[in-house]
Tab-separated table of N, CA, C and O in Angstrom:
chain	number	residue	atom	x	y	z
A	1	MET	N	48.836	-18.916	-13.567
A	1	MET	CA	48.073	-19.542	-14.685
A	1	MET	C	46.877	-19.839	-14.455
A	1	MET	O	46.453	-20.164	-13.306
A	2	LYS	N	45.796	-19.532	-15.186
A	2	LYS	CA	44.209	-19.823	-14.698
A	2	LYS	C	43.684	-20.817	-15.105
A	2	LYS	O	44.025	-21.048	-16.288
A	3	ALA	N	42.920	-22.152	-14.333
A	3	ALA	CA	42.549	-23.134	-14.886
A	3	ALA	C	41.155	-22.530	-15.731
A	3	ALA	O	40.595	-21.532	-15.175
A	4	ARG	N	40.570	-22.973	-16.856
A	4	ARG	CA	39.619	-22.359	-17.640
A	4	ARG	C	38.612	-23.923	-17.545
A	4	ARG	O	39.075	-24.920	-17.535
A	5	VAL	N	37.188	-23.815	-17.311
A	5	VAL	CA	36.375	-24.580	-17.720
A	5	VAL	C	35.949	-24.531	-19.196
A	5	VAL	O	35.103	-23.856	-19.332
A	6	PRO	N	36.150	-26.019	-19.519
A	6	PRO	CA	35.564	-25.893	-21.005
A	6	PRO	C	34.101	-25.513	-21.234
A	6	PRO	O	33.028	-25.553	-20.142
A	7	LYS	N	33.633	-25.191	-22.487
A	7	LYS	CA	32.230	-24.550	-22.782
A	7	LYS	C	31.606	-25.779	-22.847
A	7	LYS	O	31.949	-26.859	-22.727
A	8	ASN	N	30.316	-25.423	-21.797
A	8	ASN	CA	29.095	-26.185	-21.942
A	8	ASN	C	29.793	-27.337	-20.711
A	8	ASN	O	28.917	-28.548	-20.452
A	9	MET	N	30.248	-27.289	-19.745
A	9	MET	CA	30.480	-27.740	-18.701
A	9	MET	C	30.458	-26.504	-17.691
A	9	MET	O	30.901	-25.558	-17.833
A	10	GLY	N	29.779	-27.045	-16.396
A	10	GLY	CA	29.178	-26.094	-15.296
A	10	GLY	C	28.166	-26.497	-15.420
A	10	GLY	O	26.843	-27.418	-15.432
A	11	GLY	N	27.197	-25.465	-15.895
A	11	GLY	CA	25.637	-24.688	-15.545
A	11	GLY	C	24.884	-24.572	-14.363
A	11	GLY	O	23.900	-24.298	-14.449
A	12	GLY	N	26.232	-24.574	-13.798
A	12	GLY	CA	25.672	-24.049	-12.298
A	12	GLY	C	24.448	-24.973	-11.549
A	12	GLY	O	24.548	-26.148	-11.738
A	13	ALA	N	23.550	-24.216	-11.027
A	13	ALA	CA	22.478	-25.104	-10.084
A	13	ALA	C	21.704	-25.933	-10.646
A	13	ALA	O	21.217	-26.834	-10.502
A	14	GLN	N	20.993	-25.508	-12.461
A	14	GLN	CA	19.970	-26.179	-12.859
A	14	GLN	C	20.897	-27.036	-13.491
A	14	GLN	O	20.284	-28.032	-13.262
A	15	ASN	N	21.880	-27.140	-14.045
A	15	ASN	CA	22.371	-28.807	-14.245
A	15	ASN	C	22.856	-29.484	-13.143
A	15	ASN	O	22.528	-31.074	-13.337
A	16	MET	N	23.107	-29.101	-12.109
A	16	MET	CA	23.303	-29.641	-11.049
A	16	MET	C	21.846	-30.612	-10.197
A	16	MET	O	21.943	-31.753	-10.181
A	17	ASN	N	20.864	-29.977	-10.692
A	17	ASN	CA	19.382	-30.132	-10.396
A	17	ASN	C	19.198	-31.634	-11.247
A	17	ASN	O	18.332	-32.098	-11.283
A	18	SER	N	19.773	-30.934	-12.699
A	18	SER	CA	18.822	-32.006	-13.382
A	18	SER	C	19.581	-33.485	-13.313
A	18	SER	O	18.940	-34.670	-13.157
A	19	MET	N	21.264	-33.666	-12.799
A	19	MET	CA	21.757	-34.481	-12.274
A	19	MET	C	21.362	-35.301	-11.189
A	19	MET	O	21.156	-36.715	-10.891
A	20	LEU	N	21.034	-34.780	-10.209
A	20	LEU	CA	20.113	-34.874	-8.550
A	20	LEU	C	18.708	-35.983	-9.321
A	20	LEU	O	18.542	-36.776	-9.011
A	21	ARG	N	18.106	-35.186	-10.005
A	21	ARG	CA	17.171	-35.672	-10.507
A	21	ARG	C	16.930	-37.035	-11.402
A	21	ARG	O	16.385	-38.330	-11.335
A	22	GLN	N	17.842	-37.131	-11.967
A	22	GLN	CA	18.662	-37.933	-12.778
A	22	GLN	C	19.245	-39.349	-11.915
A	22	GLN	O	18.723	-40.892	-12.518
A	23	ALA	N	19.838	-39.287	-11.524
A	23	ALA	CA	20.395	-39.891	-10.072
A	23	ALA	C	19.321	-40.496	-9.430
A	23	ALA	O	19.253	-41.676	-9.511
A	24	GLN	N	18.277	-39.539	-8.817
A	24	GLN	CA	17.463	-40.059	-8.335
A	24	GLN	C	16.098	-41.202	-8.756
A	24	GLN	O	15.602	-42.311	-8.300
A	25	ARG	N	15.777	-40.859	-10.253
A	25	ARG	CA	15.461	-41.698	-11.060
A	25	ARG	C	16.071	-43.173	-11.176
A	25	ARG	O	15.265	-44.148	-11.257
A	26	MET	N	17.572	-43.026	-11.555
A	26	MET	CA	17.992	-44.131	-11.512
A	26	MET	C	17.904	-45.204	-10.302
A	26	MET	O	17.615	-46.339	-10.466
A	27	GLN	N	18.167	-44.467	-9.464
A	27	GLN	CA	18.396	-45.185	-8.006
A	27	GLN	C	16.579	-46.153	-7.414
A	27	GLN	O	16.900	-46.885	-6.969
A	28	GLU	N	15.859	-44.966	-8.085
A	28	GLU	CA	13.885	-45.796	-7.790
A	28	GLU	C	13.958	-46.784	-9.087
A	28	GLU	O	13.642	-47.574	-8.639
A	29	GLU	N	14.289	-46.639	-10.236
A	29	GLU	CA	14.323	-48.033	-11.094
A	29	GLU	C	15.315	-49.394	-10.357
A	29	GLU	O	14.928	-50.294	-10.690
A	30	ILE	N	16.338	-48.916	-10.019
A	30	ILE	CA	17.526	-49.989	-9.535
A	30	ILE	C	16.743	-50.341	-8.462
A	30	ILE	O	16.805	-52.032	-8.381
A	31	THR	N	15.856	-49.545	-7.253
A	31	THR	CA	14.987	-50.657	-6.227
A	31	THR	C	13.795	-51.353	-6.487
A	31	THR	O	13.682	-52.245	-6.172
A	32	VAL	N	13.254	-51.004	-7.783
A	32	VAL	CA	12.199	-51.703	-8.492
A	32	VAL	C	12.688	-52.999	-9.285
A	32	VAL	O	12.181	-54.161	-8.553
A	33	LEU	N	13.929	-53.558	-9.741
A	33	LEU	CA	14.598	-53.641	-10.262
A	33	LEU	C	14.946	-54.588	-9.189
A	33	LEU	O	14.745	-56.721	-9.044
A	34	GLN	N	15.689	-54.317	-8.218
A	34	GLN	CA	15.785	-55.491	-6.910
A	34	GLN	C	14.669	-56.211	-6.297
A	34	GLN	O	14.707	-57.453	-5.995
A	35	ASN	N	13.611	-55.170	-6.248
A	35	ASN	CA	12.602	-55.888	-5.501
A	35	ASN	C	12.395	-56.999	-6.464
A	35	ASN	O	11.806	-57.809	-6.353
A	36	ASP	N	12.395	-56.803	-7.961
A	36	ASP	CA	11.698	-57.504	-8.886
A	36	ASP	C	12.705	-58.761	-9.035
A	36	ASP	O	12.120	-60.433	-8.863
A	37	ILE	N	13.874	-58.837	-8.781
A	37	ILE	CA	14.900	-60.092	-9.077
A	37	ILE	C	14.516	-60.619	-7.446
A	37	ILE	O	14.591	-62.227	-7.514
A	38	GLU	N	14.604	-59.917	-6.520
A	38	GLU	CA	14.013	-60.976	-4.948
A	38	GLU	C	13.041	-61.930	-5.507
A	38	GLU	O	13.135	-62.912	-4.486
A	39	GLU	N	11.890	-61.453	-6.135
A	39	GLU	CA	10.843	-62.252	-6.161
A	39	GLU	C	11.233	-63.305	-7.093
A	39	GLU	O	9.664	-64.221	-7.280
A	40	ARG	N	11.920	-63.200	-8.061
A	40	ARG	CA	11.639	-63.954	-9.119
A	40	ARG	C	12.259	-65.809	-8.432
A	40	ARG	O	12.883	-65.779	-7.096
A	41	GLU	N	12.537	-66.521	-9.442
A	41	GLU	CA	12.757	-67.925	-8.950
A	41	GLU	C	13.829	-68.310	-9.970
A	41	GLU	O	13.443	-67.742	-11.281
A	42	PHE	N	15.088	-69.233	-9.619
A	42	PHE	CA	16.310	-69.589	-10.625
A	42	PHE	C	16.348	-70.654	-10.094
A	42	PHE	O	16.892	-71.013	-8.994
A	43	ALA	N	15.824	-71.688	-10.893
A	43	ALA	CA	16.254	-72.990	-10.913
A	43	ALA	C	17.464	-73.433	-12.048
A	43	ALA	O	17.790	-72.815	-12.716
A	44	ALA	N	18.438	-74.288	-11.396
A	44	ALA	CA	19.618	-75.013	-11.936
A	44	ALA	C	19.443	-76.834	-11.618
A	44	ALA	O	18.766	-76.956	-10.662
A	45	THR	N	20.058	-77.465	-12.675
A	45	THR	CA	20.382	-78.920	-12.402
A	45	THR	C	21.619	-79.157	-12.796
A	45	THR	O	22.548	-78.351	-13.195
A	46	SER	N	21.807	-80.314	-12.311
A	46	SER	CA	22.937	-80.938	-12.462
A	46	SER	C	22.900	-82.528	-12.461
A	46	SER	O	21.771	-82.964	-12.205
A	47	GLY	N	24.256	-83.145	-13.135
A	47	GLY	CA	24.223	-84.481	-13.138
A	47	GLY	C	22.988	-85.545	-14.424
A	47	GLY	O	21.931	-86.283	-13.810
A	48	GLY	N	22.896	-83.965	-15.407
A	48	GLY	CA	21.530	-84.643	-16.312
A	48	GLY	C	20.515	-84.499	-15.902
A	48	GLY	O	19.420	-84.973	-16.355
A	49	GLY	N	20.540	-83.853	-14.610
A	49	GLY	CA	18.801	-83.500	-14.443
A	49	GLY	C	18.555	-83.977	-13.421
A	49	GLY	O	17.326	-84.106	-12.517
A	50	VAL	N	19.404	-84.822	-12.782
A	50	VAL	CA	18.986	-85.413	-11.423
A	50	VAL	C	18.830	-85.180	-10.003
A	50	VAL	O	18.561	-85.449	-9.176
A	51	VAL	N	19.621	-83.800	-10.178
A	51	VAL	CA	19.571	-82.726	-9.118
A	51	VAL	C	19.509	-81.560	-9.479
A	51	VAL	O	19.664	-80.856	-10.586
A	52	GLU	N	17.748	-81.070	-9.128
A	52	GLU	CA	17.328	-79.817	-9.674
A	52	GLU	C	17.350	-79.163	-7.927
A	52	GLU	O	16.688	-79.569	-6.816
A	53	VAL	N	17.839	-77.403	-8.054
A	53	VAL	CA	17.041	-76.657	-6.918
A	53	VAL	C	16.959	-75.327	-7.507
A	53	VAL	O	16.726	-74.860	-8.499
A	54	VAL	N	15.973	-74.932	-6.570
A	54	VAL	CA	15.204	-73.623	-7.077
A	54	VAL	C	15.678	-72.516	-6.108
A	54	VAL	O	15.543	-72.777	-4.552
A	55	LEU	N	16.127	-71.565	-6.314
A	55	LEU	CA	16.483	-70.406	-5.276
A	55	LEU	C	15.712	-69.048	-5.550
A	55	LEU	O	15.449	-69.284	-6.546
A	56	THR	N	15.374	-68.392	-4.801
A	56	THR	CA	15.000	-67.333	-4.424
A	56	THR	C	15.830	-66.099	-4.898
A	56	THR	O	17.178	-66.229	-4.889
A	57	GLY	N	15.333	-65.090	-5.691
A	57	GLY	CA	16.526	-64.415	-5.924
A	57	GLY	C	16.932	-63.562	-4.925
A	57	GLY	O	17.919	-62.984	-4.776
A	58	LYS	N	16.524	-63.924	-3.467
A	58	LYS	CA	17.447	-63.638	-2.509
A	58	LYS	C	18.574	-64.635	-1.777
A	58	LYS	O	19.102	-64.611	-0.683
A	59	LYS	N	18.838	-65.480	-2.688
A	59	LYS	CA	19.840	-66.121	-2.483
A	59	LYS	C	19.364	-67.334	-1.736
A	59	LYS	O	20.346	-68.015	-1.083
A	60	THR	N	18.170	-67.591	-1.439
A	60	THR	CA	17.594	-68.547	-0.623
A	60	THR	C	17.048	-69.803	-1.119
A	60	THR	O	16.315	-69.998	-2.634
A	61	LEU	N	17.414	-70.974	-0.610
A	61	LEU	CA	17.203	-72.244	-0.952
A	61	LEU	C	15.801	-72.481	-1.116
A	61	LEU	O	15.090	-72.796	0.297
A	62	LYS	N	15.246	-72.404	-2.203
A	62	LYS	CA	13.020	-72.832	-2.196
A	62	LYS	C	12.868	-74.334	-1.930
A	62	LYS	O	12.117	-74.797	-1.497
A	63	SER	N	13.671	-75.097	-3.011
A	63	SER	CA	13.495	-76.359	-3.109
A	63	SER	C	14.793	-77.407	-3.822
A	63	SER	O	15.585	-76.733	-4.353
A	64	LEU	N	14.499	-78.499	-3.335
A	64	LEU	CA	15.771	-79.374	-3.798
A	64	LEU	C	15.158	-80.900	-4.232
A	64	LEU	O	14.271	-81.613	-3.675
A	65	THR	N	15.155	-80.851	-5.622
A	65	THR	CA	14.441	-82.191	-5.693
A	65	THR	C	15.651	-83.260	-5.946
A	65	THR	O	16.644	-83.127	-7.212
A	66	ILE	N	16.022	-84.430	-5.734
A	66	ILE	CA	16.892	-85.543	-6.106
A	66	ILE	C	15.936	-86.600	-6.776
A	66	ILE	O	15.339	-87.415	-5.923
A	67	LYS	N	16.542	-86.898	-7.485
A	67	LYS	CA	15.665	-88.270	-8.149
A	67	LYS	C	16.749	-89.407	-7.920
A	67	LYS	O	17.531	-89.779	-7.309
A	68	PRO	N	15.889	-90.438	-7.691
A	68	PRO	CA	15.962	-91.528	-7.439
A	68	PRO	C	17.465	-92.638	-7.777
A	68	PRO	O	18.365	-93.025	-6.780
A	69	GLU	N	17.611	-92.062	-8.703
A	69	GLU	CA	18.854	-92.709	-9.574
A	69	GLU	C	20.455	-92.156	-9.147
A	69	GLU	O	21.252	-92.633	-9.092
A	70	ALA	N	20.133	-90.969	-8.367
A	70	ALA	CA	21.459	-89.959	-7.711
A	70	ALA	C	21.275	-90.553	-6.291
A	70	ALA	O	22.682	-90.169	-6.360
A	71	VAL	N	20.744	-91.412	-6.133
A	71	VAL	CA	21.073	-91.701	-4.481
A	71	VAL	C	22.226	-93.208	-4.668
A	71	VAL	O	20.854	-94.526	-5.007
A	72	ASP	N	23.138	-92.861	-4.331
A	72	ASP	CA	24.139	-94.104	-4.476
A	72	ASP	C	24.364	-94.500	-2.893
A	72	ASP	O	25.689	-93.560	-2.715
A	73	PRO	N	24.247	-95.371	-2.132
A	73	PRO	CA	24.948	-94.816	-0.602
A	73	PRO	C	26.614	-95.754	-0.742
A	73	PRO	O	26.815	-95.069	0.445
A	74	GLU	N	26.503	-95.995	-1.498
A	74	GLU	CA	28.100	-96.016	-1.824
A	74	GLU	C	28.729	-95.047	-2.362
A	74	GLU	O	29.935	-94.649	-2.353
A	75	ASP	N	28.188	-93.884	-2.544
A	75	ASP	CA	28.992	-92.397	-3.073
A	75	ASP	C	28.418	-91.603	-2.740
A	75	ASP	O	27.373	-90.473	-3.939
A	76	VAL	N	28.186	-91.130	-1.680
A	76	VAL	CA	27.245	-90.067	-1.463
A	76	VAL	C	28.040	-88.490	-1.487
A	76	VAL	O	27.375	-87.867	-2.011
A	77	GLU	N	29.551	-88.836	-1.486
A	77	GLU	CA	30.460	-87.410	-2.314
A	77	GLU	C	29.868	-86.969	-3.479
A	77	GLU	O	29.819	-86.071	-3.572
A	78	MET	N	29.593	-88.238	-4.378
A	78	MET	CA	28.546	-87.562	-5.684
A	78	MET	C	27.597	-86.941	-6.061
A	78	MET	O	27.644	-85.764	-6.257
A	79	LEU	N	26.748	-87.221	-5.149
A	79	LEU	CA	25.709	-86.563	-4.660
A	79	LEU	C	25.650	-85.294	-3.758
A	79	LEU	O	25.237	-84.087	-4.208
A	80	GLN	N	26.626	-85.258	-3.225
A	80	GLN	CA	26.939	-83.664	-2.380
A	80	GLN	C	27.312	-82.921	-3.215
A	80	GLN	O	27.141	-81.600	-3.382
A	81	ASP	N	28.421	-83.212	-4.383
A	81	ASP	CA	28.847	-82.355	-5.711
A	81	ASP	C	27.934	-82.176	-6.286
A	81	ASP	O	28.176	-80.834	-6.932
A	82	LEU	N	27.010	-82.878	-6.961
A	82	LEU	CA	25.942	-82.821	-7.545
A	82	LEU	C	24.669	-81.459	-7.058
A	82	LEU	O	24.933	-80.367	-7.501
A	83	ILE	N	24.598	-81.669	-5.813
A	83	ILE	CA	24.127	-80.658	-5.132
A	83	ILE	C	24.701	-79.181	-4.940
A	83	ILE	O	23.996	-77.945	-5.485
A	84	ILE	N	25.682	-79.349	-4.736
A	84	ILE	CA	26.787	-78.199	-4.629
A	84	ILE	C	26.741	-77.439	-5.870
A	84	ILE	O	26.682	-76.042	-6.105
A	85	SER	N	27.017	-78.360	-6.963
A	85	SER	CA	27.184	-77.988	-8.558
A	85	SER	C	25.456	-76.897	-8.765
A	85	SER	O	25.995	-75.861	-9.372
A	86	ALA	N	24.730	-77.732	-8.598
A	86	ALA	CA	23.571	-77.002	-8.836
A	86	ALA	C	22.765	-76.065	-7.900
A	86	ALA	O	22.762	-74.876	-8.575
A	87	VAL	N	23.498	-75.709	-6.871
A	87	VAL	CA	23.037	-74.205	-5.942
A	87	VAL	C	24.233	-73.418	-6.695
A	87	VAL	O	23.781	-71.767	-6.481
A	88	ASN	N	25.552	-73.836	-6.644
A	88	ASN	CA	25.858	-72.648	-7.292
A	88	ASN	C	25.873	-72.099	-8.429
A	88	ASN	O	26.022	-70.951	-8.745
A	89	GLU	N	25.238	-73.127	-9.662
A	89	GLU	CA	24.606	-72.618	-10.743
A	89	GLU	C	23.560	-71.768	-10.308
A	89	GLU	O	23.833	-70.538	-11.232
A	90	ALA	N	22.613	-71.888	-9.829
A	90	ALA	CA	21.710	-71.108	-9.378
A	90	ALA	C	21.988	-69.533	-8.878
A	90	ALA	O	21.451	-68.765	-9.711
A	91	VAL	N	23.181	-70.012	-8.460
A	91	VAL	CA	23.437	-68.397	-7.603
A	91	VAL	C	24.404	-67.722	-8.287
A	91	VAL	O	24.124	-66.335	-8.574
A	92	ASN	N	25.158	-68.226	-9.492
A	92	ASN	CA	25.399	-67.543	-10.743
A	92	ASN	C	24.286	-67.003	-11.704
A	92	ASN	O	24.620	-65.796	-12.058
A	93	ASN	N	23.258	-67.732	-11.830
A	93	ASN	CA	22.550	-67.087	-12.653
A	93	ASN	C	21.948	-65.887	-12.224
A	93	ASN	O	21.644	-65.135	-12.721
A	94	ILE	N	21.625	-65.913	-10.918
A	94	ILE	CA	21.248	-64.921	-9.973
A	94	ILE	C	21.947	-63.831	-10.257
A	94	ILE	O	21.312	-62.174	-10.526
A	95	GLU	N	23.272	-63.870	-9.993
A	95	GLU	CA	24.225	-63.023	-10.172
A	95	GLU	C	24.213	-62.316	-11.725
A	95	GLU	O	24.362	-61.141	-11.671
A	96	THR	N	24.081	-63.053	-12.496
A	96	THR	CA	24.077	-62.639	-13.898
A	96	THR	C	23.374	-61.961	-14.334
A	96	THR	O	23.042	-60.943	-14.935
A	97	THR	N	21.972	-62.450	-13.770
A	97	THR	CA	20.542	-61.764	-13.770
A	97	THR	C	21.071	-60.021	-13.524
A	97	THR	O	20.232	-59.338	-14.345
A	98	THR	N	21.082	-60.382	-12.145
A	98	THR	CA	21.396	-58.833	-11.380
A	98	THR	C	21.979	-58.092	-12.452
A	98	THR	O	21.878	-56.614	-12.982
A	99	GLU	N	23.059	-58.403	-12.657
A	99	GLU	CA	24.779	-57.536	-13.659
A	99	GLU	C	23.914	-57.063	-14.703
A	99	GLU	O	24.223	-55.786	-14.997
A	100	THR	N	23.353	-57.757	-15.528
A	100	THR	CA	23.089	-57.870	-16.930
A	100	THR	C	21.629	-56.634	-16.453
A	100	THR	O	21.747	-55.607	-17.660
A	101	GLU	N	20.600	-56.700	-15.869
A	101	GLU	CA	19.693	-56.191	-16.035
A	101	GLU	C	19.819	-54.488	-15.037
A	101	GLU	O	19.096	-53.553	-15.564
A	102	MET	N	20.976	-54.764	-14.384
A	102	MET	CA	21.055	-53.338	-13.547
A	102	MET	C	22.207	-52.534	-14.564
A	102	MET	O	21.705	-51.501	-14.768
A	103	SER	N	22.937	-53.017	-15.671
A	103	SER	CA	23.547	-52.671	-16.407
A	103	SER	C	22.917	-51.715	-17.394
A	103	SER	O	23.351	-50.538	-18.050
A	104	LYS	N	21.505	-52.206	-17.685
A	104	LYS	CA	20.934	-51.585	-18.644
A	104	LYS	C	19.968	-50.453	-18.346
A	104	LYS	O	19.843	-48.984	-18.612
A	105	ILE	N	19.739	-50.160	-16.607
A	105	ILE	CA	19.617	-48.914	-15.645
A	105	ILE	C	20.936	-48.285	-15.673
A	105	ILE	O	20.374	-46.811	-15.894
A	106	THR	N	21.786	-48.425	-15.209
A	106	THR	CA	22.956	-47.678	-14.958
A	106	THR	C	23.998	-47.693	-16.453
A	106	THR	O	24.817	-46.591	-16.137
A	107	GLY	N	23.529	-47.982	-17.416
A	107	GLY	CA	24.362	-47.864	-19.163
A	107	GLY	C	25.320	-48.302	-18.808
A	107	GLY	O	26.850	-47.617	-19.203
A	108	GLY	N	25.794	-49.584	-17.860
A	108	GLY	CA	27.117	-49.945	-17.620
A	108	GLY	C	28.094	-49.657	-16.795
A	108	GLY	O	29.158	-50.288	-16.488
A	109	VAL	N	27.146	-48.553	-16.281
A	109	VAL	CA	28.673	-47.883	-15.153
A	109	VAL	C	28.400	-48.754	-13.890
A	109	VAL	O	27.401	-48.807	-13.573
A	110	SER	N	29.486	-49.259	-13.175
A	110	SER	CA	29.056	-49.836	-12.126
A	110	SER	C	28.707	-49.248	-11.007
A	110	SER	O	29.774	-48.280	-10.564
A	111	LEU	N	28.351	-49.374	-9.903
A	111	LEU	CA	28.146	-48.770	-8.977
A	111	LEU	C	28.152	-49.450	-7.789
A	111	LEU	O	27.432	-50.131	-7.048
A	112	PRO	N	29.388	-49.530	-7.266
A	112	PRO	CA	30.103	-50.176	-6.071
A	112	PRO	C	28.941	-50.081	-4.975
A	112	PRO	O	28.222	-49.437	-4.362
A	113	GLY	N	28.037	-51.406	-4.300
A	113	GLY	CA	27.158	-51.458	-2.992
A	113	GLY	C	26.100	-51.438	-3.524
A	113	GLY	O	25.151	-51.806	-2.709
A	114	LEU	N	25.545	-51.175	-4.519
A	114	LEU	CA	24.241	-51.069	-4.939
A	114	LEU	C	23.944	-52.606	-5.196
A	114	LEU	O	22.764	-52.856	-4.991
A	115	PHE	N	24.630	-53.275	-5.762
A	115	PHE	CA	24.204	-54.853	-6.427
A	115	PHE	C	25.365	-55.759	-6.380
A	115	PHE	O	26.473	-55.048	-6.603
């Protein structure tokens, strides 16, 4: 039995070159977007705004603001939880933004290892 290639499938070297150019353009757009996201700042708050963190797109902590009313020497654990919560929210914002904007470039196709 012979295997048949459906019509309009294949196209030889010309089709392959077109796909390679398209993949290269996509990679360039992804690189530009990754650099853009790394330059951005992502802020998040917790405890009704008593704790605010700002992370860069590289997920490094840029600033931490704690309002005086959040500081209770008798309840340090609460302050720790507020800080952790704000940092985690900012990291999730970075990841969500990255995924959303990358899917615009990739057409929703997941490309493992790129982002």
